[in-house]
Coordinates of C-alpha atoms in Angstrom, one line a residue:
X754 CA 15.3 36.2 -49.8
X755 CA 12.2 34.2 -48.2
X756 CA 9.7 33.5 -50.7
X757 CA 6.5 31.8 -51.0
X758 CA 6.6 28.9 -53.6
X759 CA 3.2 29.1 -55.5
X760 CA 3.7 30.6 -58.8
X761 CA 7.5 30.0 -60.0
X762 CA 10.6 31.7 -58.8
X763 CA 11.6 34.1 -61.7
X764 CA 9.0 36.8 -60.3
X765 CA 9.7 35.8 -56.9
X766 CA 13.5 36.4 -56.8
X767 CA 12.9 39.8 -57.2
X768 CA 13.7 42.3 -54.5
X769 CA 11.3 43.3 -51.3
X770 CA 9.7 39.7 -50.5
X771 CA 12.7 39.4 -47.8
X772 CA 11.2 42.5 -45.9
X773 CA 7.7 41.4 -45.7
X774 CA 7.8 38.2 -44.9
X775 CA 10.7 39.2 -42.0
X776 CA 8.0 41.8 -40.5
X777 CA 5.6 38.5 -40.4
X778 CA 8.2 36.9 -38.5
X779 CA 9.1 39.5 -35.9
X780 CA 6.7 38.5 -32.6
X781 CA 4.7 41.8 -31.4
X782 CA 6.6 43.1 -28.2
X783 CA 5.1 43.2 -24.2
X784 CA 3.6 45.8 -22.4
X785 CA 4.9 45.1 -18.9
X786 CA 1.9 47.1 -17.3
X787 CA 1.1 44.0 -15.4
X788 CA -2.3 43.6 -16.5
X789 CA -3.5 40.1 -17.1
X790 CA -5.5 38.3 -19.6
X791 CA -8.6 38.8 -17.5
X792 CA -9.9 39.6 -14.2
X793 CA -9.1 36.8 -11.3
X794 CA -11.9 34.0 -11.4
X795 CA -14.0 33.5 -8.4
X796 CA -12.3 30.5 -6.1
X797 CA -8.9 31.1 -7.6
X798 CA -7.3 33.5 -5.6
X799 CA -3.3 33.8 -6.6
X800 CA -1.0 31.5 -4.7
X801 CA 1.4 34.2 -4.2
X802 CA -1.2 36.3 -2.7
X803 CA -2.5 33.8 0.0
X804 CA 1.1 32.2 0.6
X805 CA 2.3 35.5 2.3
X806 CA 2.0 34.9 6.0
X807 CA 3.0 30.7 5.9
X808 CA 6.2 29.0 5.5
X809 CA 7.3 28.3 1.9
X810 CA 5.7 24.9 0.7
X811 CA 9.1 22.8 -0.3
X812 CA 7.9 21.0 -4.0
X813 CA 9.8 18.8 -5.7
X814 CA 9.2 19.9 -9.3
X815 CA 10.2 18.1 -12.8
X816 CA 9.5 20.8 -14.9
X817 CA 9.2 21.6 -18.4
X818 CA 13.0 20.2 -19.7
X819 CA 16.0 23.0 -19.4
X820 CA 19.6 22.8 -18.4
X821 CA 19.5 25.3 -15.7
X822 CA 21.6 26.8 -12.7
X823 CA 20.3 26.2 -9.0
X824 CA 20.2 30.4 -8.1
X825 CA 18.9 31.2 -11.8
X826 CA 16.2 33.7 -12.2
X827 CA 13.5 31.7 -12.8
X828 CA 13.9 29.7 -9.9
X829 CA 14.2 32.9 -7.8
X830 CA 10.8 34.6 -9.1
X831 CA 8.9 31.2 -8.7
X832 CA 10.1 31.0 -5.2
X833 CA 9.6 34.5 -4.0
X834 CA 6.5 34.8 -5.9
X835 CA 4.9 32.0 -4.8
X836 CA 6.3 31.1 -1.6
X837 CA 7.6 28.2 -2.4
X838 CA 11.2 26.2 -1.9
X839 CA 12.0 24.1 -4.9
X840 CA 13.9 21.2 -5.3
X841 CA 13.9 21.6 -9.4
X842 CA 15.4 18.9 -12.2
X843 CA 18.3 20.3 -14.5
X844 CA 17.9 17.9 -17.6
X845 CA 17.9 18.6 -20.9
X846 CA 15.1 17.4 -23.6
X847 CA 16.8 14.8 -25.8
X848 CA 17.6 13.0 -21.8
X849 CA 14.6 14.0 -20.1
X850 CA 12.3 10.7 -20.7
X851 CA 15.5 8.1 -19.9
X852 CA 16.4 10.2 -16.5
X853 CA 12.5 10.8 -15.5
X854 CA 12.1 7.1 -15.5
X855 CA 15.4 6.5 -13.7
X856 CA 13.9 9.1 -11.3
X857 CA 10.7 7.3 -10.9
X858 CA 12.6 3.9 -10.3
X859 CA 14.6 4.7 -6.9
X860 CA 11.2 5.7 -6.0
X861 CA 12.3 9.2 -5.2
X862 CA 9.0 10.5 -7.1
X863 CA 8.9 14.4 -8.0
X864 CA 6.1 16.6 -6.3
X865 CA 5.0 17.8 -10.2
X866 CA 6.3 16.4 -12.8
X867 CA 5.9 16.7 -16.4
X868 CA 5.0 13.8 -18.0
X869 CA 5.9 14.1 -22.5
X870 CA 3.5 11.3 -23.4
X871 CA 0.5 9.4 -22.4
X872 CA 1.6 6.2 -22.5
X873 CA 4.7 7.5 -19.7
X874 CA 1.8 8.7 -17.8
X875 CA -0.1 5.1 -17.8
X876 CA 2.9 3.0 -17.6
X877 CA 3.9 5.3 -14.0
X878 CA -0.1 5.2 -13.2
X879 CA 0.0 1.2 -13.1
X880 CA 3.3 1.4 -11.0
X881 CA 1.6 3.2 -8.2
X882 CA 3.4 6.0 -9.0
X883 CA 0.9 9.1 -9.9
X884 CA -1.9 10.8 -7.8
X885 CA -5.6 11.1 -8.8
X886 CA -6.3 14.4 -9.7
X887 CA -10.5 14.9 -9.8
X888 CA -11.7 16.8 -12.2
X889 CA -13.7 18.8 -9.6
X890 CA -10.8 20.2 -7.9
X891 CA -8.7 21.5 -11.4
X892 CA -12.1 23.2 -12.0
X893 CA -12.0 24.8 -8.3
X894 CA -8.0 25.9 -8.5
X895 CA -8.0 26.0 -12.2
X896 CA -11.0 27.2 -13.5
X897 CA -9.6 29.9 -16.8
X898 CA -7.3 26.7 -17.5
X899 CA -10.2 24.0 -17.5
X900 CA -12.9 26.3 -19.6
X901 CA -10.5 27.1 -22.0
X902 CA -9.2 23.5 -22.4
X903 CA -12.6 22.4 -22.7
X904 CA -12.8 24.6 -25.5
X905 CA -9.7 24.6 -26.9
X906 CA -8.9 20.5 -27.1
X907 CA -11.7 18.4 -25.2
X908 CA -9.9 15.2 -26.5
X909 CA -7.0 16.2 -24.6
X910 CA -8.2 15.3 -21.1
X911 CA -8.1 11.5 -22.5
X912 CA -4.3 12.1 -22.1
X913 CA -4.7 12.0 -18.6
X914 CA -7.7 9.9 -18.0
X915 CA -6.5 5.9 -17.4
X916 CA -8.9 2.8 -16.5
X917 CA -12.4 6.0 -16.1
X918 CA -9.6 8.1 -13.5
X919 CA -7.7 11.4 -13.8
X920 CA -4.1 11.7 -13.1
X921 CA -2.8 15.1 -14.0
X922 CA -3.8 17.7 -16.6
X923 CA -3.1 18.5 -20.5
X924 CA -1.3 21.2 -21.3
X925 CA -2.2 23.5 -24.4
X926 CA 0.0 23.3 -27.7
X927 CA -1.1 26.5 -30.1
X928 CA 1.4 25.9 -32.7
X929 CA -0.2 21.9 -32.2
X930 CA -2.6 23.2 -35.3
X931 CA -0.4 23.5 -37.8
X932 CA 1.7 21.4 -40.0
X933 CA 5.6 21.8 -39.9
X934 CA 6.7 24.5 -43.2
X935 CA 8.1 22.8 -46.5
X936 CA 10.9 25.4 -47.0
X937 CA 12.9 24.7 -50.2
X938 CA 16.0 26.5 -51.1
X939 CA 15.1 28.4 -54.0
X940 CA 18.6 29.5 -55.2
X941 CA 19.5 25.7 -55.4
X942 CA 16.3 25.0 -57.6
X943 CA 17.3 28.1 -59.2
X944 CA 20.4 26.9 -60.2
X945 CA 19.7 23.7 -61.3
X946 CA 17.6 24.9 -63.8
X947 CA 13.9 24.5 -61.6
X948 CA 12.1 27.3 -62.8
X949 CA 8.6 26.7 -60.1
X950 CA 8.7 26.0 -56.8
X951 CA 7.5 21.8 -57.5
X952 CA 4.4 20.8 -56.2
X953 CA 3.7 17.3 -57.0
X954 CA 5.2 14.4 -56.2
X955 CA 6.2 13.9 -59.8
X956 CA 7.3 17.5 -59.8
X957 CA 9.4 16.8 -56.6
X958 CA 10.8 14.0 -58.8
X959 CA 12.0 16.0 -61.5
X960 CA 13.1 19.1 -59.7
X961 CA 15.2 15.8 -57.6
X962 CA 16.8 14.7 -61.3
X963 CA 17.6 18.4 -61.6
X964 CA 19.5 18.9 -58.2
X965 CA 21.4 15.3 -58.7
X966 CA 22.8 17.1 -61.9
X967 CA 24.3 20.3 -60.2
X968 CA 25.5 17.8 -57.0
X969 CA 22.7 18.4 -54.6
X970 CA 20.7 15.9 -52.9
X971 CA 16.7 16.6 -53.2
X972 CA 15.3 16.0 -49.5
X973 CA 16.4 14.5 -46.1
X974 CA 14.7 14.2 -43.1
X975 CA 14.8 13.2 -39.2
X976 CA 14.8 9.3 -40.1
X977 CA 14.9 8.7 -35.9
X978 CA 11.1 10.3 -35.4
X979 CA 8.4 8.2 -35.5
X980 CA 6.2 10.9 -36.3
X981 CA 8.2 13.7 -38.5
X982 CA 10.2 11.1 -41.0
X983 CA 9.2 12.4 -44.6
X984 CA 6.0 13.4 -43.1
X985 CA 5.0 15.0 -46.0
X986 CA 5.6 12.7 -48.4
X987 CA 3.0 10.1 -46.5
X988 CA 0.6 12.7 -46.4
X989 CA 0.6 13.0 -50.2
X990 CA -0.7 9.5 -50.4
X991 CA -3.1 10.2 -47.8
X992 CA -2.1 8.5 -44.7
X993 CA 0.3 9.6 -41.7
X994 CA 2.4 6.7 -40.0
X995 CA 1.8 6.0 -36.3
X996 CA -1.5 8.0 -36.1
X997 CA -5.1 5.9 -36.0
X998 CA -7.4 7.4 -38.7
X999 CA -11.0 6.1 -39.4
X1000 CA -11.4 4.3 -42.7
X1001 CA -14.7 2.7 -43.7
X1002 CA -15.8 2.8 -40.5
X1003 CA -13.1 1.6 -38.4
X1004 CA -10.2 2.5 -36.7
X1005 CA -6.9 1.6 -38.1
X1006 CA -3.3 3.1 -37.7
X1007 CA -1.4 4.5 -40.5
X1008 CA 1.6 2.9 -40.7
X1009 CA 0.2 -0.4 -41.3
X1010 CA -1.8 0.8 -44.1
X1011 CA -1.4 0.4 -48.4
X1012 CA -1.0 3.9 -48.8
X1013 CA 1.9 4.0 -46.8
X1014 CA 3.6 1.0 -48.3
X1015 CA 3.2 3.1 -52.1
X1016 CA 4.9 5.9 -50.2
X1017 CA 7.4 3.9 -49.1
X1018 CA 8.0 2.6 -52.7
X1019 CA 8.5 5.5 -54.0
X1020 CA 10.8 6.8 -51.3
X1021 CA 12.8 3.1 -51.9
X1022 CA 13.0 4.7 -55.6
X1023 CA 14.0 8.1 -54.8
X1024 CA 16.7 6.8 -52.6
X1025 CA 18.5 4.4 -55.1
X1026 CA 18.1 7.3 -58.1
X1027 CA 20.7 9.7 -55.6
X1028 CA 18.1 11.7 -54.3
X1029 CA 17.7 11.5 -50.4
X1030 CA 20.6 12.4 -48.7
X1031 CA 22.1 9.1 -47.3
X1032 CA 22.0 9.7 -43.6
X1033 CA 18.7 10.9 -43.7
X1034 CA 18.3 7.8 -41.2
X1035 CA 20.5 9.1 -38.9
X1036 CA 18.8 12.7 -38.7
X1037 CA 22.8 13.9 -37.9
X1038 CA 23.3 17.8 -38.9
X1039 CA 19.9 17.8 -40.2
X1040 CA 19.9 21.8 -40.3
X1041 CA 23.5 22.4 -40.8
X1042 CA 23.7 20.5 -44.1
X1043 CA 20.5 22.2 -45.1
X1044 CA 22.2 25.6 -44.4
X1045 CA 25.3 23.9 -46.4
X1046 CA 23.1 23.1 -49.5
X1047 CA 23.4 19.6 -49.2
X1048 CA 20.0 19.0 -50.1
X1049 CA 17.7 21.6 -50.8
X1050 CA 14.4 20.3 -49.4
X1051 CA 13.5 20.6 -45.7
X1052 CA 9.9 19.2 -44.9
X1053 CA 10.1 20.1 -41.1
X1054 CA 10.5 23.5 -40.9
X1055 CA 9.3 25.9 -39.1
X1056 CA 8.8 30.2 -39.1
X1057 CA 12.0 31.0 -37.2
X1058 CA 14.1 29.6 -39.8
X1059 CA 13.0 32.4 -41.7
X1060 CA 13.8 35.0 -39.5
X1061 CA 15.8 37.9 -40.6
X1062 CA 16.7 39.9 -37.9
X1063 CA 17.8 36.4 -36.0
X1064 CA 21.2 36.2 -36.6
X1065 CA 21.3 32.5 -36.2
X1066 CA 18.0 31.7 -37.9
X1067 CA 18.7 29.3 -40.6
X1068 CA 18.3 32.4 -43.1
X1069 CA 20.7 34.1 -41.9
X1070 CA 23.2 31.4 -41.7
X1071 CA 22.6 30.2 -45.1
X1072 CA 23.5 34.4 -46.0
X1073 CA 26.4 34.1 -44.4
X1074 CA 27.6 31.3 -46.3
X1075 CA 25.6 31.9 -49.7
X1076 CA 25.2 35.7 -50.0
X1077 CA 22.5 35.1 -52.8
X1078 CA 20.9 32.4 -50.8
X1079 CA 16.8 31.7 -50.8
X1080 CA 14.3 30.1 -49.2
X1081 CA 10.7 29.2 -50.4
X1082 CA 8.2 28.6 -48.1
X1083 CA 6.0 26.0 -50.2
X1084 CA 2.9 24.2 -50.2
X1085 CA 2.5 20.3 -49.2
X1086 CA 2.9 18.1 -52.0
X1087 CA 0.4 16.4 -53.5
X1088 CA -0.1 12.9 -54.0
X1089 CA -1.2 10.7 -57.4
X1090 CA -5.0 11.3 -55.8
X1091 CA -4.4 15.0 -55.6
X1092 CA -4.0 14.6 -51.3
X1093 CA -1.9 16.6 -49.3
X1094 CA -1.2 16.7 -45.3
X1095 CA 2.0 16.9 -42.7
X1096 CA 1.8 15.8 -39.2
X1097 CA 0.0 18.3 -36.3
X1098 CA -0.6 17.0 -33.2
X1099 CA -3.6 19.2 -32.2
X1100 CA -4.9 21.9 -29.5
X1101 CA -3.2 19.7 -26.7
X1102 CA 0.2 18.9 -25.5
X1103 CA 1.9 17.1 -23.0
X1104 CA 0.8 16.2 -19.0
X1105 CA 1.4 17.7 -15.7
X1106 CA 1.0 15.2 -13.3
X1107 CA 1.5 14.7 -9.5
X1108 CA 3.9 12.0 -7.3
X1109 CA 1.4 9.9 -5.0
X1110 CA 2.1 10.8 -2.4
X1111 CA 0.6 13.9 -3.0
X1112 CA -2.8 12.4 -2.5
X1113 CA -1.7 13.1 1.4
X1114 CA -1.6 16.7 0.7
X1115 CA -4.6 18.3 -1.0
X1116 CA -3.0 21.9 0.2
X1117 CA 0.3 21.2 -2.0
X1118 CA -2.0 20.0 -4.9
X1119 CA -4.0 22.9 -4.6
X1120 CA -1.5 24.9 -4.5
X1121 CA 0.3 24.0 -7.2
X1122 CA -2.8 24.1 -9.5
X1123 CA -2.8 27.8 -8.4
X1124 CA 0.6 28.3 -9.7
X1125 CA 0.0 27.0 -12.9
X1126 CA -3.1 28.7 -13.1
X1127 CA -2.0 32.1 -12.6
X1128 CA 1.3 31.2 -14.5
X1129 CA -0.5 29.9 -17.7
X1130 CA -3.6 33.1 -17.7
X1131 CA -1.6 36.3 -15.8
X1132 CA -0.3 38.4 -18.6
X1133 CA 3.0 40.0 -16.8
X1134 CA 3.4 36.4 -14.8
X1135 CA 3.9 35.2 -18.3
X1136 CA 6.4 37.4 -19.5
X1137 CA 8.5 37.4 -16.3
X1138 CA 8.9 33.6 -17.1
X1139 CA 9.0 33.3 -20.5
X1140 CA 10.7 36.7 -21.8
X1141 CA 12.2 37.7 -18.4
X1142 CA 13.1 41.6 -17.7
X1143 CA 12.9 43.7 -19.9
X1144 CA 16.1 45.8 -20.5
X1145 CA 18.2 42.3 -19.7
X1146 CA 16.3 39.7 -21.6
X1147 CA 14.4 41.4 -23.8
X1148 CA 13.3 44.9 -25.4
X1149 CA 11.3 46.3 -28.3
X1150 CA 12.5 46.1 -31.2
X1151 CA 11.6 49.8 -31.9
X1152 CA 10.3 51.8 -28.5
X1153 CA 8.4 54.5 -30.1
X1154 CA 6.1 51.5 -32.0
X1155 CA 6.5 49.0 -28.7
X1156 CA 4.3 46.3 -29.5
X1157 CA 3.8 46.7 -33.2
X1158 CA 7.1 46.8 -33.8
X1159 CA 8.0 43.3 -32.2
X1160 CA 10.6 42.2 -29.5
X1161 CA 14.4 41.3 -29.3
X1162 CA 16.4 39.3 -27.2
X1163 CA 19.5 40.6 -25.7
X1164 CA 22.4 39.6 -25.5
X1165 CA 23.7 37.3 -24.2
X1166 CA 20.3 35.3 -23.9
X1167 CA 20.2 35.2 -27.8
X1168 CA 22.5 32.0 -27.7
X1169 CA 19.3 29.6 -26.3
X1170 CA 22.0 27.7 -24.0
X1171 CA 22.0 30.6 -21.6
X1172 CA 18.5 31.7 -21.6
X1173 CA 17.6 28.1 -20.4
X1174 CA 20.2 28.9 -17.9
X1175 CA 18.4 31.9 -16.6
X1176 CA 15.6 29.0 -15.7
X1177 CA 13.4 30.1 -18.6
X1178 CA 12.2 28.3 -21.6
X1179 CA 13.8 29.5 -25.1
X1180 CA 10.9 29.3 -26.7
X1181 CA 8.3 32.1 -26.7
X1182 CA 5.0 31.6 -25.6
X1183 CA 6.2 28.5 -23.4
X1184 CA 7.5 28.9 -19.5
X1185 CA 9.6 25.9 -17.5
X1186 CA 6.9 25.8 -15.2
X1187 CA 3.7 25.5 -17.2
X1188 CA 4.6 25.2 -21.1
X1189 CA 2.6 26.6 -23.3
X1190 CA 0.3 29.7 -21.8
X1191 CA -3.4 30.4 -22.5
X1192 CA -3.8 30.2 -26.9
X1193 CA -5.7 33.6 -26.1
X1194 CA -2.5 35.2 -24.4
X1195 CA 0.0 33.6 -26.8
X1196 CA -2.1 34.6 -29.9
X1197 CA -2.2 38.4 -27.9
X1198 CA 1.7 38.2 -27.9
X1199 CA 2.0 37.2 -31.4
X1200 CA 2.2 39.3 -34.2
X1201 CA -0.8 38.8 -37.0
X1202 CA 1.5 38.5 -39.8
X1203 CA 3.3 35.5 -37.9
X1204 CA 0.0 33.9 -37.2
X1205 CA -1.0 34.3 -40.8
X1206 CA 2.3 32.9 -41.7
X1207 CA 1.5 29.7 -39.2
X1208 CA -1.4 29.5 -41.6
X1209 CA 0.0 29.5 -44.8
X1210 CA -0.1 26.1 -46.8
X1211 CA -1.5 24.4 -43.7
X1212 CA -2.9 21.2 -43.9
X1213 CA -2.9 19.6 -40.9
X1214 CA -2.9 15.6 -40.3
X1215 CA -4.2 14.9 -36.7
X1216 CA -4.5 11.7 -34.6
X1217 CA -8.0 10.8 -34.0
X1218 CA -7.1 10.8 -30.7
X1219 CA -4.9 13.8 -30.8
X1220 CA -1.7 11.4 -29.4
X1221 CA -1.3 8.2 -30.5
X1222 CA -0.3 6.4 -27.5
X1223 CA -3.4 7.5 -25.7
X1224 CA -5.1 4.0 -25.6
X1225 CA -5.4 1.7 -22.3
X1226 CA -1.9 -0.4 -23.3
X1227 CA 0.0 1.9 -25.1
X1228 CA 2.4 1.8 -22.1
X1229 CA 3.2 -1.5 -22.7
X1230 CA 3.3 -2.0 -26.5
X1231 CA 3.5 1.6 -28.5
X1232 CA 7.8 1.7 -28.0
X1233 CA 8.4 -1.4 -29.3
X1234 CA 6.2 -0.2 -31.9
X1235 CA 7.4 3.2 -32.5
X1236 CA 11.0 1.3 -32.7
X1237 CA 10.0 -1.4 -35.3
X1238 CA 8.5 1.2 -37.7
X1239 CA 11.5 3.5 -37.4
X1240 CA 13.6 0.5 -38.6
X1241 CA 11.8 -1.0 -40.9
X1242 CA 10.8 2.0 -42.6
X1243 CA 14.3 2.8 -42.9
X1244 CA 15.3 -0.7 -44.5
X1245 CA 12.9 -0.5 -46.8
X1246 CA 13.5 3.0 -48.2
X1247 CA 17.4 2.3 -48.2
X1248 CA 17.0 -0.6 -50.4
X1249 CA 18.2 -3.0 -47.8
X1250 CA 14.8 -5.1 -47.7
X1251 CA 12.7 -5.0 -50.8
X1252 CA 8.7 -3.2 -50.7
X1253 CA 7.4 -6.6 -50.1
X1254 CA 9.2 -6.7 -46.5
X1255 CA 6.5 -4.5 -45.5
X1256 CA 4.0 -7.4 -45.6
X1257 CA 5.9 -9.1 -43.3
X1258 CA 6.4 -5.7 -41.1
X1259 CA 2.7 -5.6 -40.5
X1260 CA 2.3 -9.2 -39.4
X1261 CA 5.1 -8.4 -37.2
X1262 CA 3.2 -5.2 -36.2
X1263 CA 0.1 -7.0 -35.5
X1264 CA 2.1 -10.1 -33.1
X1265 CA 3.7 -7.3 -30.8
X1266 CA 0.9 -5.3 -29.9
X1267 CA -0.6 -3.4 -32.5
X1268 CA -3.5 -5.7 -33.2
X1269 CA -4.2 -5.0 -29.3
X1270 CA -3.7 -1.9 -30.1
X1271 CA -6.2 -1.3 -33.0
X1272 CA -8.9 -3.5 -30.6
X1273 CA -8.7 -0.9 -28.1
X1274 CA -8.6 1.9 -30.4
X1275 CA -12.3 0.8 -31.9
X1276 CA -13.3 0.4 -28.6
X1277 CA -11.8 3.7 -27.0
X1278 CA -13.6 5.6 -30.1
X1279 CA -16.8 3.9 -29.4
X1280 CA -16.9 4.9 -25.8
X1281 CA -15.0 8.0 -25.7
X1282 CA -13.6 9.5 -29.3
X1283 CA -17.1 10.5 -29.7
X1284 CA -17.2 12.4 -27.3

């Protein structure tokens, strides 16, 4: 049973709660008419309409990360739609920055490539690596794309903009709004004696003395992200960890500041009292030991965990194991000064970017712009690279209600491994070739429930600057930064270095770049944060 933590459990354990909430979760189906999101837009004629009588442009495309087969079907419909030979990049996420920068480094530089963070796209900008792309020309060949970024996330051109230039284009991130889910598993709170879903750090704590009692660790968490690594937790005291945040007037970065430090203390406490699970810093079988019921608080969930009719959904799973099993989706915790927040990362997501040698060919630019613009705003363009054929990827979940009654996938392609194969992203609402679509068109694909469920208990922590590592020098200093608070933080909450190493981590902090940092960060408000 899914359940949403707000007034206790004993009323919530009843029956029927499991039905609504999987209705919320089931994505409204396609209509494969064809139809697209709007008319074409003056000056942006479809690439696959235009490439008909000419040779197929060869592009060497990085695309969105996917294990994928040479002859799959996703590299088929790109090519015969658009006219196009690719030369396409089979690497999987967790690889994809280590083997883009090997890539880059025998100087064999990808056509389009997909760049995951700003400070990537600077560090390859100041290597000579990346082609200008003027603003002019993605509002010429990308004009739905550009007006509805401008709307959508204005600070997220900064992501591409380096030294007052333009190299490449953000890319839209709709679930970027909202804070990861705080799921608890109810039947464990249940069964140690928890009788309301805990909602304050000093509830967390005692519902924590509970669990301990029946043998089950309170929280863990993925102790290798900078940004996700009891999230939550920091957010009750106000602060989030690697993002810059205004206080009094000037531009600082969280994980320097006191407020993190007291959350760190008390994390330092909750792990010596037995109530993290010990390899939180590892983030090893993170889900699998939260299906287990190792530890019955996960603070980075998300609304497929909760889906029913997924048979490998983290519900499901924990059914099969624990036919009485639970889950609570529950608000953010709140802090000693009644503060609560998680980590979002906005309306804007990572880069597309060109090689530069691209610069030498405005057509293949163009071109490519095209793609991405029809690909990102063409309704049945959309679903023929992100759901795939209906009848062999996907189908309604009932056919007499279509679209109201959700969508499937079928087998095979339920197992994510093989609908990556089938060059398509696993992930709805997001294709290989242009990540996340047009919010309109996702939001049009999505059922209302599961929006309103997105909503639920949101309270969203976002950079200033949307990414953190969007400043001038970022390339240069923000790993070795991301790497020292990983470690530190880590030390300190496993008792290993007392609270009062963190003094000494944010002298470090400041010698190794982050005082640089923060100078640039007042500087790149003043000028463009504004903005």
């Amino acid at each position: 049973m899914v359940l949403k933590g707000e007034k206790g459990l004993s009323r919530k354990f009843k029956a029927g709660t499991l039905a609504a909430v999987a209705v919320a979760m089931a994505l409204s189906g396609c209509s494969g008419n064809g139809g697209s999101a709007e008319s074409p837009a003056p000056g942006a004629a479809s690439a696959a309409a235009t490439a008909a009588s000419s040779q197929p442009v060869e592009i060497k495309w990085m695309q969105y990360p996917a294990i994928f087969e040479k002859d799959s079907y996703g590299v088929k419909y790109m090519e015969e739609k658009f006219n196009v030979k690719l030369t396409h990049y089979s690497v999987s996420w967790e690889e994809a920055v280590q083997k883009q920068q090997l890539q880059l480094a025998t100087n064999d530089v990808p056509d389009v490539l997909f760049v995951n963070d700003p400070a990537n796209l600077f560090k390859y900008v100041s290597q000579g690596l990346i082609a200008e792309v003027k603003l002019e020309d993605i509002a010429k060949y990308m004009p739905r794309y550009k007006k509805k970024m401008d709307e959508y996330a204005p600070q997220a051109w900064a992501y591409s903009n380096y030294q007052g230039k333009n190299y490449g284009f953000p890319t839209f991130y709709w679930s970027g709004r909202f804070n990861a889910k705080t799921i608890w598993r109810a039947d464990l709170l249940e069964k140690a004696g928890v009788a309301k879903i805990p909602e304050t750090i000093d509830e967390y704590t005692t519902a924590f003395e509970a669990l301990k009692k029946i043998g089950v660790y309170g929280i863990s968490t993925n102790g290798k992200s900078y940004s996700s690594a009891f999230h939550t937790i920091f957010g009750a005291y106000g602060v989030m960890p690697m993002q810059w945040m205004l206080k009094d007037g000037k531009v600082v970065n969280g994980a320097v500041q006191p407020e993190a430090r007291a959350a760190l203390e008390k994390l330092a406490q909750w792990y010596k009292a037995g109530y993290i699970e010990p390899d939180f810093a590892t983030g090893a079988d993170l889900g699998a030991k939260f299906i287990a019921g190792k530890y019955a608080l996960f603070d980075s969930g998300n609304p497929s965990m909760l889906d029913e009719a997924n048979p490998n959904s983290s519900y499901s799973s924990i059914k099969k194991l624990t036919p009485d099993g639970k889950l609570a989706v529950a608000p953010l915790p709140k802090g000693p000064e009644g503060k609560s927040g998680g980590w979002a990362w906005g309306g804007g997501g990572q880069i597309w970017a060109f090689g530069k040698q691209v610069e030498k060919d405005p057509a293949k630019m163009a071109k490519v712009m095209q793609i991405i613009e029809q690909i990102a705003n063409d309704e049945q363009t959309f679903i023929d690279l992100s759901l795939g054929v209906q009848g062999k990827h996907w189908d309604y979940n009932d056919p007499a209600l279509k679209n109201e009654g959700g969508i499937k996938t079928l087998d095979p392609y339920k197992d994510k491994a093989k609908k990556q194969a089938e060059g398509m992203s696993e992930s709805f609402g997001v294709t290989l070739w242009s990540a996340q679509v047009n919010p309109d068109l996702f939001e049009k694909y999505t059922k209302k429930d599961t929006i309103e469920l997105m909503k639920l208990y949101n309270a969203p922590l976002v950079d200033l600057f949307g990414k953190s590592d969007v400043l001038p020098s970022a390339g240069k200093y923000y790993a070795d930064l991301q790497k020292l608070k990983v470690e530190t933080y880590a030390r300190i909450v496993m008792g290993e270095q007392p609270i009062t190493y963190f003094d000494s981590f944010v002298k470090k902090w400041e010698e190794i770049g982050g005082g640089i940092l923060e100078q640039e960060a007042n500087e790149f408000y003043k000028n463009i944060g504004k903005k």
